[in-house]
Tab-separated table of C-alpha atoms in Angstrom:
chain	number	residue	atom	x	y	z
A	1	UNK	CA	-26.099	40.548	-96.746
A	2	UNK	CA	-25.818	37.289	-94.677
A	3	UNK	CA	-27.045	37.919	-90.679
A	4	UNK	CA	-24.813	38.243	-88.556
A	5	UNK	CA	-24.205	35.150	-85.664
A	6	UNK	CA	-25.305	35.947	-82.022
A	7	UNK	CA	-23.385	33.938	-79.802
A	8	UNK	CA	-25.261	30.669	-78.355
A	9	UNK	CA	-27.001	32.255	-75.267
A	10	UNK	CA	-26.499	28.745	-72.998
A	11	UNK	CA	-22.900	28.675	-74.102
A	12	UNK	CA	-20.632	27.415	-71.118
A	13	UNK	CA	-17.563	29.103	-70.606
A	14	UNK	CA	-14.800	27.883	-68.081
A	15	UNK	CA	-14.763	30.552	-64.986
A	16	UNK	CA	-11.769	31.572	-63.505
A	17	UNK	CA	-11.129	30.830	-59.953
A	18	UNK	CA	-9.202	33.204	-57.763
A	19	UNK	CA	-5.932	31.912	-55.453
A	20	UNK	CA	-8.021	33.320	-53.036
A	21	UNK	CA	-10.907	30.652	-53.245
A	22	UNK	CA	-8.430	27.723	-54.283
A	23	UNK	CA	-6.833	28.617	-50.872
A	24	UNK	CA	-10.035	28.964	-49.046
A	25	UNK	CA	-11.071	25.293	-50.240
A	26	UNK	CA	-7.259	23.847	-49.484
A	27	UNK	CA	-7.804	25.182	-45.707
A	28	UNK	CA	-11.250	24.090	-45.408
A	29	UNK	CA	-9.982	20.690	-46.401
A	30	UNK	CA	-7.601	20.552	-43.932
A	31	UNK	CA	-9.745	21.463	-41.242
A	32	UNK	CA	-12.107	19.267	-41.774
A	33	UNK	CA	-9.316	16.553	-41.770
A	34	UNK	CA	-7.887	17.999	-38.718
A	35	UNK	CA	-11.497	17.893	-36.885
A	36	UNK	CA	-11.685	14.261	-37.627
A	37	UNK	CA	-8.451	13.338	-35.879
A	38	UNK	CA	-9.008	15.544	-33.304
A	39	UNK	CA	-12.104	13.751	-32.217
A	40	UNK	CA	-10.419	10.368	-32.126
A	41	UNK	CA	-10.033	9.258	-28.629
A	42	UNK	CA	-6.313	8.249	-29.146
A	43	UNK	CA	-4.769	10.693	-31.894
A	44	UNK	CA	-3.350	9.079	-34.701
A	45	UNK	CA	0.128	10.247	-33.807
A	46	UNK	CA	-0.512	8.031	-30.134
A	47	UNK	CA	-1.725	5.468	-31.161
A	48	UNK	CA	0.999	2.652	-32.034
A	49	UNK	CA	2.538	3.953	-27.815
A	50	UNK	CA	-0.580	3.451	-27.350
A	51	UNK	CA	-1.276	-0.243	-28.608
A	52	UNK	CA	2.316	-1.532	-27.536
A	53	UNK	CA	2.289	0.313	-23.524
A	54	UNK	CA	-1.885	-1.518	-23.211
A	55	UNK	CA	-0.571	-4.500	-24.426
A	56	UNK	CA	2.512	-5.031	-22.740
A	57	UNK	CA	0.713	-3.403	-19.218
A	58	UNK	CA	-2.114	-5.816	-19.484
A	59	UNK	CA	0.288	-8.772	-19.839
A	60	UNK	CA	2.001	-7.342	-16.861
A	61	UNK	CA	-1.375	-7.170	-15.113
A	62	UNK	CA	-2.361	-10.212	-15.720
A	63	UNK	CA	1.204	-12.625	-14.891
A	64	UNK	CA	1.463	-10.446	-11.841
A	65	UNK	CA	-2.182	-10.328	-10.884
A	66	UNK	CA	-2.225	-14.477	-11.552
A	67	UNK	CA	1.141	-14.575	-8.902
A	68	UNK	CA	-0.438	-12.462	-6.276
A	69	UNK	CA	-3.669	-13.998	-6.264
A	70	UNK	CA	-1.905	-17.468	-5.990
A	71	UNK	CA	0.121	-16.115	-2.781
A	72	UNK	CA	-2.853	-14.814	-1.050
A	73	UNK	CA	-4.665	-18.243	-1.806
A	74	UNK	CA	-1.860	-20.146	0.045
A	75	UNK	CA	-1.472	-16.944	2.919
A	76	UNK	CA	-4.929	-18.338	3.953
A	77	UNK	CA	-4.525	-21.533	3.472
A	78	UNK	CA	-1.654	-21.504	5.673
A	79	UNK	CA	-2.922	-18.454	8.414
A	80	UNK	CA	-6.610	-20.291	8.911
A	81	UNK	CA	-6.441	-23.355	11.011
A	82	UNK	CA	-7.946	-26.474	9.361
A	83	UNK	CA	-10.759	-27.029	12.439
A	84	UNK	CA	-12.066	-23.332	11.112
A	85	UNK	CA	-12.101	-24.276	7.099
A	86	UNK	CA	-13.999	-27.926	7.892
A	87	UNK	CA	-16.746	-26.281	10.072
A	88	UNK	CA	-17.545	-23.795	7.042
A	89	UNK	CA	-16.112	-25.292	3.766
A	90	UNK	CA	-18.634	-23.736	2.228
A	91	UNK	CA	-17.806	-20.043	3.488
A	92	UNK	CA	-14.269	-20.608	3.432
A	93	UNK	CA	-14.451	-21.759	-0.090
A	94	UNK	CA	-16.071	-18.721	-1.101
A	95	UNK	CA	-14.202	-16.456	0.741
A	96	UNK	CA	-10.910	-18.014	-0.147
A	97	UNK	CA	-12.259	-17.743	-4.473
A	98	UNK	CA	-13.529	-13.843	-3.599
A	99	UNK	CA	-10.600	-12.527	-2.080
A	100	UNK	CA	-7.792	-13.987	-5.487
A	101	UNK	CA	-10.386	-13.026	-7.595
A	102	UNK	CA	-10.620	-9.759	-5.924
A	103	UNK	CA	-6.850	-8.993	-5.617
A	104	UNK	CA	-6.692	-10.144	-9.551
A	105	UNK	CA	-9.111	-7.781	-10.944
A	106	UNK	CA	-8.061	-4.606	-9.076
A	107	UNK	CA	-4.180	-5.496	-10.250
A	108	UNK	CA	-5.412	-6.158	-14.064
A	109	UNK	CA	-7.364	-3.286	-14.028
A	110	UNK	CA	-4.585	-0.997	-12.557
A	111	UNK	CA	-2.363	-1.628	-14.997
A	112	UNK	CA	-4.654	-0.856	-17.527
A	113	UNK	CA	-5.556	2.135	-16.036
A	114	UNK	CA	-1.918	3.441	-16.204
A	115	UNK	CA	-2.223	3.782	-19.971
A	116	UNK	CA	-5.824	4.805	-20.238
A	117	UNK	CA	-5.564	7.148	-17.704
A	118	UNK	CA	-4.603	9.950	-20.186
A	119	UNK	CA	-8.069	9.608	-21.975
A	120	UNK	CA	-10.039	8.596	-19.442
A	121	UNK	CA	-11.205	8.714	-15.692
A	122	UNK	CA	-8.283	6.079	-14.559
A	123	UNK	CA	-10.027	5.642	-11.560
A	124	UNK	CA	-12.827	5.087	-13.603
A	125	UNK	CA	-11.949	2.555	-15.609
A	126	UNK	CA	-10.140	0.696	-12.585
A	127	UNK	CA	-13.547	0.131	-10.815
A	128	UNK	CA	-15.199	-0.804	-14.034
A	129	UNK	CA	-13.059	-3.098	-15.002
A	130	UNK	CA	-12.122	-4.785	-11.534
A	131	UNK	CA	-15.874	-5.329	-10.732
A	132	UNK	CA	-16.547	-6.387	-14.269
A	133	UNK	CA	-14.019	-9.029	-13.970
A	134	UNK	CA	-15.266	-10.287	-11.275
A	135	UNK	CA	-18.936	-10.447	-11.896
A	136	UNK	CA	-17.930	-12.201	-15.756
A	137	UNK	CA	-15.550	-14.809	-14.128
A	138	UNK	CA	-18.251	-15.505	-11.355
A	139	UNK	CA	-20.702	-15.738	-13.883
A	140	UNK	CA	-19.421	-18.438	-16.084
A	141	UNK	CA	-17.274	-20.053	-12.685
A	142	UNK	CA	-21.210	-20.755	-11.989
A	143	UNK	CA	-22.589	-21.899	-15.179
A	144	UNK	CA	-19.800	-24.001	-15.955
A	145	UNK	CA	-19.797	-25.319	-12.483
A	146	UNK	CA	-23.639	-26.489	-12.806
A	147	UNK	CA	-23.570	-28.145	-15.902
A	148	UNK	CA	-20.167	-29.945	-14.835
A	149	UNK	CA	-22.514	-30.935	-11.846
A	150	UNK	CA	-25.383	-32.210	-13.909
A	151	UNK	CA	-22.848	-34.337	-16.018
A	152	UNK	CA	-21.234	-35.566	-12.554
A	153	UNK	CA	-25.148	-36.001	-10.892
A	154	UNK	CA	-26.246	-38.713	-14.435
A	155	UNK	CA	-24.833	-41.641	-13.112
A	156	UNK	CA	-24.298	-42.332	-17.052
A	157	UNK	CA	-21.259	-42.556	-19.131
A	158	UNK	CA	-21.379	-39.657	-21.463
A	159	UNK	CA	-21.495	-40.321	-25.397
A	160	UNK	CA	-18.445	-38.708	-27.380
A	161	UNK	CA	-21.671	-36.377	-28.894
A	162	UNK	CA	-22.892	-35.527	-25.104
A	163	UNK	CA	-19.252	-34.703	-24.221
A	164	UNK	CA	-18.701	-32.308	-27.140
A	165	UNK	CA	-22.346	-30.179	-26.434
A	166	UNK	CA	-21.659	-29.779	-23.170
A	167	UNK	CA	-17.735	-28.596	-24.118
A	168	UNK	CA	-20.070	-26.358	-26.705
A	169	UNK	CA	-22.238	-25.343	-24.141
A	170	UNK	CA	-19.509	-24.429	-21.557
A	171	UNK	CA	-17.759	-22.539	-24.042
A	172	UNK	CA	-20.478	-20.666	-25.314
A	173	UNK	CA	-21.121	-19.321	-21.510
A	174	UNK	CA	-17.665	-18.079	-21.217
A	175	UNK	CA	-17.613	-15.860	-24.079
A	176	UNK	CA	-21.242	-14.782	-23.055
A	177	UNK	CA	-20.226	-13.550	-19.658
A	178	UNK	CA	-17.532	-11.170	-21.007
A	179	UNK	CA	-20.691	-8.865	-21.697
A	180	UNK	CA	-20.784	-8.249	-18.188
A	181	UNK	CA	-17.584	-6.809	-18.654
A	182	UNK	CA	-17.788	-4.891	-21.264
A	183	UNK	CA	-21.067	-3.031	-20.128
A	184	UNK	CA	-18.992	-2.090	-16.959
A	185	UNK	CA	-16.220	-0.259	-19.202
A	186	UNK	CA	-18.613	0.684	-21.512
A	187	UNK	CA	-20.392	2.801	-18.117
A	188	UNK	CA	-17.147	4.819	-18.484
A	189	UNK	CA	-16.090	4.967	-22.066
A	190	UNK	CA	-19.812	6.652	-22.932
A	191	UNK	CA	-18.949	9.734	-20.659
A	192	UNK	CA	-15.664	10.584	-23.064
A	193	UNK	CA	-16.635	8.848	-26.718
A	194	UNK	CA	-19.359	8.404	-28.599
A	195	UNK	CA	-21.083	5.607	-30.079
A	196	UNK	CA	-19.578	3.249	-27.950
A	197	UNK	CA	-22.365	0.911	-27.496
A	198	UNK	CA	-20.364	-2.169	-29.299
A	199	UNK	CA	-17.736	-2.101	-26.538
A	200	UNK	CA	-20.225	-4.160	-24.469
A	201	UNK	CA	-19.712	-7.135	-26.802
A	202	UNK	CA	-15.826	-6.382	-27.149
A	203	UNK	CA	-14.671	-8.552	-24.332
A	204	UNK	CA	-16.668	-11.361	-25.597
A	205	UNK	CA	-14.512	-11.413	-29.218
A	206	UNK	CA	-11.520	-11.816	-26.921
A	207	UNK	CA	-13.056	-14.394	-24.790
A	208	UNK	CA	-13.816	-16.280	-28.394
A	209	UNK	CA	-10.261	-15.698	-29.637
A	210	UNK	CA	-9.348	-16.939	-26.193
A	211	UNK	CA	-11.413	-19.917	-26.706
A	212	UNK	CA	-10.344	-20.717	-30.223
A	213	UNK	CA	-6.797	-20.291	-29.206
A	214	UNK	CA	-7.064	-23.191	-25.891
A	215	UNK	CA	-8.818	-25.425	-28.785
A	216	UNK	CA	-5.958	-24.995	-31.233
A	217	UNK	CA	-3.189	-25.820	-28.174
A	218	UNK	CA	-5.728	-29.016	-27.554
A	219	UNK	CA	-5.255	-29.954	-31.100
A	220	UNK	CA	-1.419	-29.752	-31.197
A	221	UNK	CA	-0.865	-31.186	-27.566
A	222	UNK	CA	0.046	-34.415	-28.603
A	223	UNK	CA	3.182	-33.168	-30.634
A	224	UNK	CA	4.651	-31.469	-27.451
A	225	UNK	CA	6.831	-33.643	-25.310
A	226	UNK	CA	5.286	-35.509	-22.764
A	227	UNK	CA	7.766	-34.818	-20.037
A	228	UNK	CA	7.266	-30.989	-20.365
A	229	UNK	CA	3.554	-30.787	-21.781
A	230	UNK	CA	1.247	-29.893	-18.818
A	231	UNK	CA	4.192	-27.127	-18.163
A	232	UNK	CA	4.173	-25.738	-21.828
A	233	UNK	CA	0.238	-26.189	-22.695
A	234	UNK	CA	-0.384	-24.121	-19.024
A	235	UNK	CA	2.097	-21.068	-20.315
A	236	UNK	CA	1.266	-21.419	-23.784
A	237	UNK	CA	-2.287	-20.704	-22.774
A	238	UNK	CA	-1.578	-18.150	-20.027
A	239	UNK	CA	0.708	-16.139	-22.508
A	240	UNK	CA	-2.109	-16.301	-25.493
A	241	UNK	CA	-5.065	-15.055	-23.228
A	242	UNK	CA	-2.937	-12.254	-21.491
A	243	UNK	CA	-2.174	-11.169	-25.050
A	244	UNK	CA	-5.681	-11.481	-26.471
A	245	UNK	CA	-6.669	-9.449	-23.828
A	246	UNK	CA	-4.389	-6.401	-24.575
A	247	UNK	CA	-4.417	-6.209	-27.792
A	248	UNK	CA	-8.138	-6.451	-28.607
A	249	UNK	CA	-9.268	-3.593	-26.148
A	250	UNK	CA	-6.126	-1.982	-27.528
A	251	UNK	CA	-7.397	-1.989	-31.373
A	252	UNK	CA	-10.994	-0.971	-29.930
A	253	UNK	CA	-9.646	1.771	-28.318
A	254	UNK	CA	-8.219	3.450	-30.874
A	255	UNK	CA	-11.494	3.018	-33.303
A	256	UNK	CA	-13.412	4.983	-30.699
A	257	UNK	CA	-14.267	8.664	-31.041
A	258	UNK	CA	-14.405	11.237	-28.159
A	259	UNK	CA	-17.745	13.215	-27.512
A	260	UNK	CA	-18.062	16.504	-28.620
A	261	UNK	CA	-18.353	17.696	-25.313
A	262	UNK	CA	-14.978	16.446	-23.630
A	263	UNK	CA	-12.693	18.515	-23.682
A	264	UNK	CA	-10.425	16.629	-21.898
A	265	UNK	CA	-9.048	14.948	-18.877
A	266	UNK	CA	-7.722	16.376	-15.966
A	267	UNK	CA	-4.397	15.008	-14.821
A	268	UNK	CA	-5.572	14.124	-11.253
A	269	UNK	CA	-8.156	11.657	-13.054
């Protein structure tokens, strides 16, 4: 009589799975997804208000900013009496650059802080990014004022090669100084998101896209009209930097992630 078969002990069989653990996997899914947008710093559903209000409030900032800076530089030229301003041309100078640069900043970073307000300290962010402006654009108004003095100071006619590294050279100390910047806002962003050290570097890409963008209006200048081209090339370049400058913070923005410990703001910040 032939043995009988035992079944293969290591046989695998397919197990059943409840609803119950099927619906238990479905929700922990979800959470999980739901955790992840939550700790965005600008919700997914926010984020294209988001991008178009920072961009258009930064453009806003910066035309209107430019206009009242240029009104408070001819209020003192025209309140200070010219026997004050050629005893101190020096302090005068100064003061005169200070006070546009000053009333600049805190009107860019206002109108910024309008839109970020509602995921971070606005207050906040307008100090940080008024003082940052105005130690990055003193920064490289210095550098590029030296080596425009050292060129000046040679006596020598410059070589088309000599001309070009010190363009290089100029250039490459305006994009530097945007770190100055971007540390500033990155003093605030750390207290709300995390893993925000790369904002430091941030304003510097714009200041390169800013850069790349007057070099590309250099190229093409001599197809613009004569008549109109100093007017065109000044608001072509205006209108490109104001928008390189909202829409760059605006894309890092939403890429950054909030801190695990906000909770939120408070609506009087």
């Amino acid at each position: 009589m032939p043995n009988a078969q035992c079944p293969i002990p290591n046989a695998q069989f397919p197990i059943p799975h409840s609803p119950d653990m099927q619906t238990h996997n479905s929700d922990f899914t979800l959470t999980s997804n739901d955790s992840q947008r939550q700790m965005l710093l600008i919700p997914r559903s926010q984020r294209r208000s988001f991008f178009i209000q920072f961009s258009i409030l930064t453009l806003l900032g910066w035309v209107v900013g430019g206009i009242a800076s240029i009104a408070l530089e001819k209020t003192i030229v025209e309140t200070i009496p010219p026997s004050i301003f050629q005893q101190h041309l020096t302090w005068y100078s100064l003061g005169k650059s200070f006070s546009s640069n000053l009333i600049f900043a805190l009107i860019f970073g206002a109108d910024q802080a309008i839109v970020v307000r509602r995921y971070v300290s606005g207050w906040l962010w307008l100090l940080a990014t008024s003082f940052g402006w105005l130690i990055a654009n003193s920064v490289s108004t210095a550098w590029i004022s030296y080596i425009s003095a050292i060129a000046a100071s040679s006596n020598l006619t410059l070589s088309a090669n000599q001309t070009v590294i010190l363009g290089i050279l100029s250039t490459f100390l305006y994009i530097f100084s945007g770190i100055w910047l971007g540390f500033c806002q990155f003093m605030v962003l750390r207290r709300y998101t995390k893993d925000a050290w790369w904002w430091t570097f941030l304003p510097s890409v714009s200041f390169f896209f800013i850069s790349i963008s007057i070099w590309l209006l250099s190229v093409v200048q001599d197809f613009i009209p004569e008549a109109n081209r100093t007017q065109i090339l000044y608001l072509s370049g205006q209108g490109l930097t104001a928008v390189i400058l909202g829409v760059v913070p605006a894309i890092g923005l939403c890429r950054l992630k909030k801190s695990r410990h906000t909770n939120g703001i408070s609506s009087s910040s």
